[in-house]
Structures are given as C-alpha cells and as structure tokens.
Coordinates of C-alpha atoms in Angstrom, one line a residue:
X1 CA -12.7 19.8 -14.1
X2 CA -16.1 18.4 -13.1
X3 CA -16.7 15.0 -11.6
X4 CA -19.9 14.8 -13.7
X5 CA -17.9 14.1 -16.8
X6 CA -17.1 10.7 -15.2
X7 CA -20.6 9.7 -14.3
X8 CA -20.6 6.9 -16.8
X9 CA -18.3 5.0 -14.4
X10 CA -20.8 4.9 -11.6
X11 CA -19.4 3.2 -8.6
X12 CA -16.2 2.4 -10.4
X13 CA -15.1 6.1 -10.3
X14 CA -12.4 7.3 -7.8
X15 CA -11.8 10.6 -6.0
X16 CA -10.0 13.2 -8.0
X17 CA -6.9 12.9 -5.7
X18 CA -6.7 9.2 -6.4
X19 CA -7.1 9.7 -10.1
X20 CA -4.4 12.3 -10.0
X21 CA -2.0 9.9 -8.3
X22 CA -2.8 7.2 -11.0
X23 CA -2.3 9.8 -13.8
X24 CA 1.1 10.8 -12.3
X25 CA 2.1 7.2 -12.1
X26 CA 1.1 6.6 -15.8
X27 CA 3.0 9.7 -16.9
X28 CA 6.1 8.9 -14.7
X29 CA 6.0 12.2 -12.8
X30 CA 5.7 13.0 -9.1
X31 CA 2.4 14.9 -9.2
X32 CA -0.1 16.4 -11.6
X33 CA -3.0 18.8 -11.6
X34 CA -6.0 17.3 -13.3
X35 CA -7.4 19.6 -16.1
X36 CA -10.0 17.3 -17.6
X37 CA -11.2 13.7 -17.2
X38 CA -14.0 12.1 -19.3
X39 CA -15.4 8.6 -19.0
X40 CA -17.0 6.8 -21.9
X41 CA -18.5 3.3 -22.2
X42 CA -16.1 1.1 -24.2
X43 CA -18.1 -0.8 -26.9
X44 CA -17.5 -4.5 -27.1
X45 CA -19.3 -7.1 -29.1
X46 CA -18.8 -10.2 -26.9
X47 CA -20.4 -10.9 -23.5
X48 CA -18.3 -12.2 -20.7
X49 CA -19.6 -14.0 -17.6
X50 CA -17.6 -11.9 -15.1
X51 CA -17.5 -8.5 -16.8
X52 CA -19.9 -5.9 -15.7
X53 CA -18.6 -2.9 -17.6
X54 CA -15.8 -1.5 -19.7
X55 CA -14.9 2.2 -19.9
X56 CA -12.3 4.5 -21.4
X57 CA -11.2 7.4 -19.2
X58 CA -9.2 10.1 -20.9
X59 CA -8.2 13.7 -20.3
X60 CA -5.3 16.1 -19.6
X61 CA -3.2 16.9 -16.6
X62 CA -0.8 19.7 -15.9
X63 CA 2.8 18.9 -14.9
X64 CA 4.8 22.1 -14.4
X65 CA 4.2 24.2 -17.5
X66 CA 3.0 21.3 -19.6
X67 CA -0.5 19.9 -20.3
X68 CA -0.1 16.1 -20.9
X69 CA -2.8 13.6 -22.1
X70 CA -3.6 10.4 -20.2
X71 CA -5.8 7.5 -21.0
X72 CA -7.0 4.5 -18.9
X73 CA -9.1 1.4 -19.6
X74 CA -11.4 0.6 -16.7
X75 CA -12.8 -2.9 -16.4
X76 CA -15.5 -3.8 -13.8
X77 CA -15.5 -7.5 -12.9
X78 CA -18.0 -9.3 -10.8
X79 CA -19.0 -12.7 -9.6
X80 CA -20.9 -14.2 -12.4
X81 CA -23.9 -14.8 -10.1
X82 CA -24.7 -11.2 -11.0
X83 CA -24.7 -12.1 -14.8
X84 CA -28.0 -12.6 -16.5
X85 CA -26.6 -15.9 -17.8
X86 CA -26.5 -17.2 -14.2
X87 CA -30.3 -17.5 -14.2
X88 CA -30.0 -20.4 -16.6
X89 CA -27.9 -22.4 -14.2
X90 CA -30.0 -25.0 -12.3
X91 CA -30.2 -24.2 -8.6
X92 CA -28.5 -27.4 -7.5
X93 CA -25.5 -26.6 -9.7
X94 CA -24.9 -23.0 -8.8
X95 CA -22.4 -23.5 -6.1
X96 CA -20.2 -25.7 -8.4
X97 CA -20.7 -23.2 -11.3
X98 CA -19.5 -20.3 -9.2
X99 CA -16.5 -22.2 -7.9
X100 CA -15.5 -23.1 -11.5
X101 CA -15.2 -19.4 -12.5
X102 CA -13.7 -17.5 -9.6
X103 CA -14.3 -13.9 -10.4
X104 CA -11.4 -12.7 -8.2
X105 CA -8.8 -14.2 -10.5
X106 CA -8.5 -11.1 -12.8
X107 CA -8.1 -8.4 -10.1
X108 CA -5.7 -10.6 -8.2
X109 CA -3.6 -11.2 -11.3
X110 CA -3.5 -7.5 -12.1
X111 CA -2.6 -6.7 -8.5
X112 CA 0.3 -9.2 -8.6
X113 CA 3.8 -8.7 -10.0
X114 CA 3.1 -11.0 -13.0
X115 CA 4.3 -8.2 -15.4
X116 CA 7.8 -8.5 -14.0
X117 CA 7.8 -12.3 -14.4
X118 CA 6.6 -12.7 -17.9
X119 CA 9.0 -14.1 -20.6
X120 CA 10.5 -11.6 -22.9
X121 CA 8.1 -10.8 -25.7
X122 CA 5.0 -10.8 -23.4
X123 CA 3.8 -7.9 -21.3
X124 CA 0.6 -6.8 -19.7
X125 CA -1.0 -3.3 -19.1
X126 CA 0.1 -1.6 -15.9
X127 CA -2.6 -1.7 -13.3
X128 CA -2.8 1.7 -11.6
X129 CA -5.5 0.7 -9.2
X130 CA -7.7 -2.3 -8.2
X131 CA -10.7 -0.8 -6.5
X132 CA -12.9 -3.0 -4.4
X133 CA -16.5 -2.0 -5.0
X134 CA -18.2 -4.6 -2.8
X135 CA -17.7 -8.2 -1.8
X136 CA -18.6 -9.4 -5.3
X137 CA -17.1 -6.8 -7.6
X138 CA -14.0 -4.7 -8.3
X139 CA -12.9 -2.1 -10.8
X140 CA -9.5 -2.4 -12.5
X141 CA -7.8 0.7 -13.7
X142 CA -5.3 -0.1 -16.5
X143 CA -3.0 2.0 -18.6
X144 CA -4.6 2.1 -22.1
X145 CA -2.7 0.1 -24.7
X146 CA -2.5 1.6 -28.2
X147 CA -3.1 -1.6 -30.1
X148 CA -2.9 -2.1 -33.8
X149 CA -5.7 -4.1 -35.5
X150 CA -3.8 -6.7 -37.6
X151 CA -4.8 -9.7 -39.7
X152 CA -2.8 -12.5 -38.1
X153 CA -0.6 -14.5 -40.5
X154 CA 1.1 -17.9 -39.8
X155 CA 4.3 -16.2 -38.5
X156 CA 2.3 -14.2 -35.9
X157 CA 0.5 -17.4 -34.8
X158 CA 3.6 -19.4 -34.4
X159 CA 5.4 -16.6 -32.5
X160 CA 2.4 -16.4 -30.1
X161 CA 2.5 -20.2 -29.7
X162 CA 6.2 -20.1 -28.9
X163 CA 5.6 -17.4 -26.3
X164 CA 2.6 -19.2 -24.7
X165 CA 4.9 -22.3 -24.5
X166 CA 7.4 -20.2 -22.6
X167 CA 4.7 -18.8 -20.4
X168 CA 3.4 -22.3 -19.6
X169 CA 6.8 -23.6 -18.5
X170 CA 8.3 -20.4 -16.9
X171 CA 9.6 -21.0 -13.4
X172 CA 9.2 -17.3 -12.7
X173 CA 5.6 -17.3 -13.6
X174 CA 4.7 -20.7 -12.0
X175 CA 4.1 -19.4 -8.4
X176 CA 1.4 -17.1 -9.7
X177 CA -0.5 -19.9 -11.6
X178 CA -2.1 -20.7 -8.2
X179 CA -4.2 -17.5 -8.4
X180 CA -7.7 -18.7 -8.8
X181 CA -6.5 -22.2 -9.2
X182 CA -9.1 -24.9 -9.8
X183 CA -8.3 -28.5 -8.9
X184 CA -8.0 -30.6 -12.1
X185 CA -9.5 -28.2 -14.6
X186 CA -10.5 -30.9 -17.2
X187 CA -12.4 -33.0 -14.6
X188 CA -14.0 -29.9 -13.1
X189 CA -15.2 -28.7 -16.5
X190 CA -16.4 -32.2 -17.4
X191 CA -18.4 -32.5 -14.2
X192 CA -20.0 -29.1 -14.7
X193 CA -20.9 -27.6 -18.1
X194 CA -19.9 -30.6 -20.2
X195 CA -22.1 -33.0 -18.2
X196 CA -25.0 -30.6 -17.5
X197 CA -25.3 -28.8 -20.8
X198 CA -23.1 -30.0 -23.7
X199 CA -23.5 -33.8 -23.5
X200 CA -27.3 -33.7 -23.1
X201 CA -27.5 -31.3 -26.1
X202 CA -25.6 -33.9 -28.3
X203 CA -28.5 -36.3 -27.7
X204 CA -31.3 -33.7 -28.1
X205 CA -33.0 -34.6 -31.4
X206 CA -35.0 -31.3 -31.4
X207 CA -31.8 -29.4 -31.4
X208 CA -30.3 -31.3 -34.3
X209 CA -33.5 -30.6 -36.3
X210 CA -33.0 -26.8 -36.0
X211 CA -32.5 -25.2 -39.4
X212 CA -29.1 -23.8 -38.5
X213 CA -27.9 -27.3 -37.4
X214 CA -29.3 -29.2 -40.4
X215 CA -27.6 -26.7 -42.7
X216 CA -24.2 -27.0 -41.0
X217 CA -23.8 -30.3 -39.2
X218 CA -24.3 -33.6 -41.1
X219 CA -25.3 -36.9 -39.5
X220 CA -21.8 -38.3 -39.5
X221 CA -20.5 -35.4 -37.5
X222 CA -23.4 -35.7 -35.1
X223 CA -22.7 -39.4 -34.6
X224 CA -18.9 -38.9 -34.2
X225 CA -19.4 -36.2 -31.6
X226 CA -21.7 -38.6 -29.7
X227 CA -19.1 -41.4 -29.9
X228 CA -16.4 -39.0 -28.7
X229 CA -18.7 -37.9 -25.8
X230 CA -18.9 -41.5 -24.6
X231 CA -15.1 -41.6 -24.4
X232 CA -14.8 -38.6 -22.1
X233 CA -13.9 -40.7 -19.0
X234 CA -11.0 -42.3 -20.9
X235 CA -10.0 -38.9 -22.2
X236 CA -9.9 -37.5 -18.6
X237 CA -7.7 -40.4 -17.5
X238 CA -5.2 -39.6 -20.3
X239 CA -5.1 -35.9 -19.4
X240 CA -4.3 -36.9 -15.8
X241 CA -0.9 -38.2 -17.2
X242 CA 0.0 -34.8 -18.7
X243 CA 2.4 -32.4 -16.8
X244 CA 0.7 -29.3 -15.5
X245 CA 1.7 -25.9 -16.6
X246 CA 0.6 -22.2 -16.3
X247 CA -2.1 -21.1 -18.8
X248 CA -3.6 -17.7 -19.7
X249 CA -6.9 -19.5 -20.2
X250 CA -8.3 -17.5 -23.1
X251 CA -5.3 -16.9 -25.3
X252 CA -7.3 -15.9 -28.4
X253 CA -6.0 -13.2 -30.8
X254 CA -8.3 -10.6 -29.1
X255 CA -6.4 -11.1 -25.9
X256 CA -2.9 -10.9 -27.3
X257 CA -2.7 -7.3 -28.4
X258 CA -0.2 -6.0 -30.9
X259 CA 1.1 -2.7 -29.5
X260 CA 1.5 0.1 -32.0
X261 CA 5.2 0.7 -32.8
X262 CA 6.2 -2.7 -31.6
X263 CA 4.4 -4.9 -34.2
X264 CA 7.2 -7.4 -34.4
X265 CA 8.2 -7.5 -30.7
X266 CA 5.5 -9.6 -29.1
X267 CA 2.1 -9.3 -27.4
X268 CA 0.3 -7.5 -24.6
X269 CA -1.7 -10.0 -22.6
X270 CA -5.2 -8.9 -21.4
X271 CA -8.3 -10.6 -19.9
X272 CA -7.0 -12.9 -17.2
X273 CA -10.4 -14.2 -16.1
X274 CA -9.5 -17.8 -16.8
X275 CA -5.9 -17.7 -15.7
X276 CA -4.6 -20.8 -13.9
X277 CA -2.9 -24.1 -14.2
X278 CA -3.7 -27.2 -16.2
X279 CA -2.4 -29.8 -18.7
X280 CA 0.4 -28.7 -21.1
X281 CA -1.1 -27.4 -24.4
X282 CA -4.1 -25.7 -22.9
X283 CA -3.6 -22.3 -24.4
X284 CA -3.2 -23.7 -28.0
X285 CA -7.0 -24.3 -28.2
X286 CA -8.2 -20.7 -28.1
X287 CA -5.2 -19.4 -30.0
X288 CA -6.2 -21.6 -32.9
X289 CA -10.0 -21.6 -32.6
X290 CA -10.9 -18.2 -31.3
X291 CA -11.3 -16.5 -34.6
X292 CA -13.1 -19.5 -36.1
X293 CA -15.6 -19.5 -33.2
X294 CA -16.4 -15.9 -33.8
X295 CA -16.6 -16.3 -37.6
X296 CA -13.5 -14.2 -38.3
X297 CA -11.4 -17.0 -39.8
X298 CA -12.2 -20.0 -42.0
X299 CA -11.7 -23.4 -40.4
X300 CA -9.9 -24.8 -43.4
X301 CA -6.8 -22.9 -42.2
X302 CA -6.7 -25.0 -39.0
X303 CA -4.6 -28.0 -40.1
X304 CA -1.6 -25.9 -41.3
X305 CA -1.8 -23.5 -38.4
X306 CA -2.0 -26.4 -35.8
X307 CA 0.9 -28.2 -37.3
X308 CA 3.1 -25.1 -37.2
X309 CA 1.9 -23.8 -33.8
X310 CA 2.4 -27.1 -31.8
X311 CA 6.1 -27.3 -32.9
X312 CA 6.7 -23.7 -31.8
X313 CA 4.8 -24.2 -28.5
X314 CA 7.0 -27.2 -27.8
X315 CA 10.1 -25.1 -28.6
X316 CA 8.9 -22.5 -26.1
X317 CA 8.5 -25.2 -23.4
X318 CA 12.0 -26.4 -24.1
X319 CA 13.5 -22.9 -23.9
X320 CA 12.1 -22.7 -20.4
X321 CA 13.5 -26.1 -19.4
X322 CA 10.5 -28.4 -20.0
X323 CA 11.5 -31.0 -22.6
X324 CA 8.5 -33.0 -23.8
X325 CA 8.0 -35.0 -27.0
X326 CA 5.9 -33.2 -29.5
X327 CA 3.7 -36.3 -29.7
X328 CA 2.8 -35.9 -26.1
X329 CA 2.0 -32.2 -26.4
X330 CA 0.0 -32.7 -29.6
X331 CA -2.1 -35.5 -28.0
X332 CA -2.8 -33.4 -24.9
X333 CA -3.6 -30.4 -27.0
X334 CA -6.0 -32.5 -29.2
X335 CA -7.8 -33.9 -26.2
X336 CA -8.2 -30.5 -24.5
X337 CA -9.4 -29.0 -27.7
X338 CA -12.0 -31.7 -28.0
X339 CA -13.2 -31.4 -24.5
X340 CA -13.4 -27.6 -24.3
X341 CA -14.3 -26.7 -27.9
X342 CA -15.0 -29.7 -30.1
X343 CA -17.8 -31.3 -28.1
X344 CA -19.4 -27.9 -27.6
X345 CA -19.1 -26.8 -31.2
X346 CA -23.0 -26.5 -31.3
X347 CA -23.6 -22.8 -31.8
X348 CA -26.1 -22.4 -28.9
X349 CA -26.1 -18.6 -29.2
X350 CA -27.3 -18.8 -32.8
X351 CA -30.2 -21.0 -32.3
X352 CA -32.7 -18.5 -30.8
X353 CA -32.9 -16.4 -33.8
X354 CA -33.8 -17.1 -37.5
X355 CA -31.4 -19.1 -39.6
X356 CA -29.8 -16.1 -41.2
X357 CA -27.1 -16.7 -43.8
X358 CA -24.5 -15.3 -41.4
X359 CA -25.6 -17.7 -38.6
X360 CA -25.4 -20.6 -41.0
X361 CA -22.0 -19.6 -42.2
X362 CA -20.6 -19.4 -38.6
X363 CA -22.2 -22.7 -37.7
X364 CA -20.6 -24.4 -40.8
X365 CA -17.2 -23.1 -39.8
X366 CA -17.7 -24.5 -36.3
X367 CA -18.8 -27.8 -37.8
X368 CA -15.6 -27.9 -39.9
X369 CA -13.6 -27.1 -36.8
X370 CA -15.2 -29.9 -34.9
X371 CA -14.4 -32.3 -37.7
X372 CA -10.8 -31.1 -37.7
X373 CA -10.6 -31.7 -33.9
X374 CA -12.1 -35.2 -34.1
X375 CA -9.7 -36.2 -36.9
X376 CA -6.7 -34.8 -34.9
X377 CA -7.6 -36.8 -31.9
X378 CA -7.8 -39.9 -34.1
X379 CA -4.4 -39.1 -35.6
X380 CA -2.6 -38.7 -32.3
X381 CA -1.2 -41.5 -30.1
X382 CA -3.0 -42.2 -26.8
X383 CA -0.9 -41.6 -23.7
X384 CA -0.1 -44.4 -21.4

C-alpha cells in the first residue's frame, strides 16, 4: 500500500498505523494489516459554512487469512471565517457571526457518547477518529453508511417527526444539548442575519424588481412579509414562553439517512453543525421545508405534511415525558418557521445569474412556502 493513494485528503490524512486501528475498530477485530487505501473527493451539491472538504476512503485489510473491505467518510470542518462567504460579513459583525455558528459543535458531538443516548429508531455513524488539524479545523473519520435514496412519503415524514419529538424531550440526550449551545437561539439569529441581511432585503426595491422575484413573488406576499417583519419583536417575546428542548438543528431529509436493509427501522442522523437547544418544535422547520428549499418537492404538499407531522412530533414529546398541548407546539413551530425560513424565503443565491426557468421554478416554490408559513402563523393562537 502506498500513502500517495490518499493524497486527496491532504492534512486530513492519518498515519498508516492510526488508519489500521480505525479499520480494525470498524471491522470489530483486534488488528489488521492494510492492503490498500484510496481517498477520493466526495461530490456534494450544497455548500456549507463550516465544511472544508468531504472524502471517501476505502480499501482492503487482511485479518488472519481474510481480506476484508472497509470504507470511511471523512469530513473536514473549520471555522467559517475560512469560508469564502465570510468575506461578505461586515467587519463590525464578524465576531457575532462567528459566535452564532460555533464550528466545534460537530466534532464535539461526534466525539461524545450521543450515539448511546439516542432514542430507539435514531442512530449516528460511529466516529473512529476526530483529528485536530489546527486551532480552527478538524477532520472527522466516520464509518460509511450505506444509505438508500428514497422518495419520502407521508408515513416516513411522520415517523421522522415522531423521532425528532423524542430526541427533543429525551432526558438522556438533554445533557449533550449544551454542546455548542447559543443563548436564546431565536434572539441571537434575529440580532444577526435577520436584522443585518434579511430585513433590509425585504425593503430593497431593486431586489423586488429582479426578474426572478417578479416572476415568483407577488406584491401581496411582499407586503405581508414586510408586515410580519415588523412583528419580529413580539414574535420573539412569544418564543421566550416556549419550553426549551434539544434540536438537531438541520433535520432535513438529507441529514436523516435511510440505511440499506433497515428501511423501516428509523434514521441515521448526520451533520450536527447546528446541534443545540431551543424552543420546542425547532426541528420541524427543516424537516418540512428542506426539500422545498432545494426544489426537490412542491410546496403544495406542505399543509397536509405539516398537519400530520406536528401531531406525531407532539406524540414523541409525550412518550419522553413532555406533555404539551398541540396548539402550543404548532404555534411555536409556526413562529420558528417564519423567523428562520419564511422571512428569508428570498432566493438570494438565484439572483446573481440569469432568470432561468429552473431558478424561477424554485423561487415560486419558495414563495408558495412563504405564503403557507404566513397563513399558518395567522391560523395559530398567540401564546400568553
């Protein structure tokens, strides 16, 4: 075996002896002899603030008379001050911006015993190594998950909602919700991105005259979003009344893997970069909206999915001992969805290029999602 075959990893590579120990742990044996190890860049179509690289490492190792295959997923995470997106953050806001996305959350979660604490039906990849690269980055070596690409139906969504409710209220998981904890997540987000980028954009007439925007967002939606933005202080006051719970932070379908051979058993959680604690109902937003935001699902499915998922999420809370009225959870969920997704429905990333049919299609779905969120907030009872 030659080390050169892992050159794609760069600084994220490890010594052969360390790799052999990780392979032995993955295979459940005492020791192995490495026969081959190849690293390849893992293609991925979405940028992430704190992700510097993704790689597959695979090969064979000898144990006794047997040659056995192994496979790892290596993720390099970093402080997002190293991301090219950080250049767009005003200098006076950079300290707050960095504090709002603590890059160490993900390596610390994988280095913890969260996998032993998760409710039945949820699991996470085994972390065979968390390698500190420097003060601002680390490489996480994970057992590869053989995931099945599936089109989620209502049953799968409601099962995920139930399990995320159990995660939120689990007493076993709760101590680890402090990893990367940010004080009062809704207010921190409101004081940062919401105030500095999203709310000014809602009043930017040049933005609203962009061809993609005029094709997707009508004047009524624009005015209703501006009205909702003016109510943010009252919305934050309401969210202060909601019980806090653990959240994954980005519980979209891409981050709830379906393991091959266990399609009906539950989900493998990945990507813990936004892990933490916040108002009950937080994880329902990305669960419902993730595929709409990426253009993979039509927004007209949201009303039926939301109605079913909230009920199962509440049932999950109750099974972990947290009994809350469904009306409280739905209101919290609606307000969180408005703050973190509805007000920012503007497809900023689609406005630099030409108004292609695909860009317009995605923008229209986001506009429909924003209308759904606004209507849901209007249909729920304010908390007092």
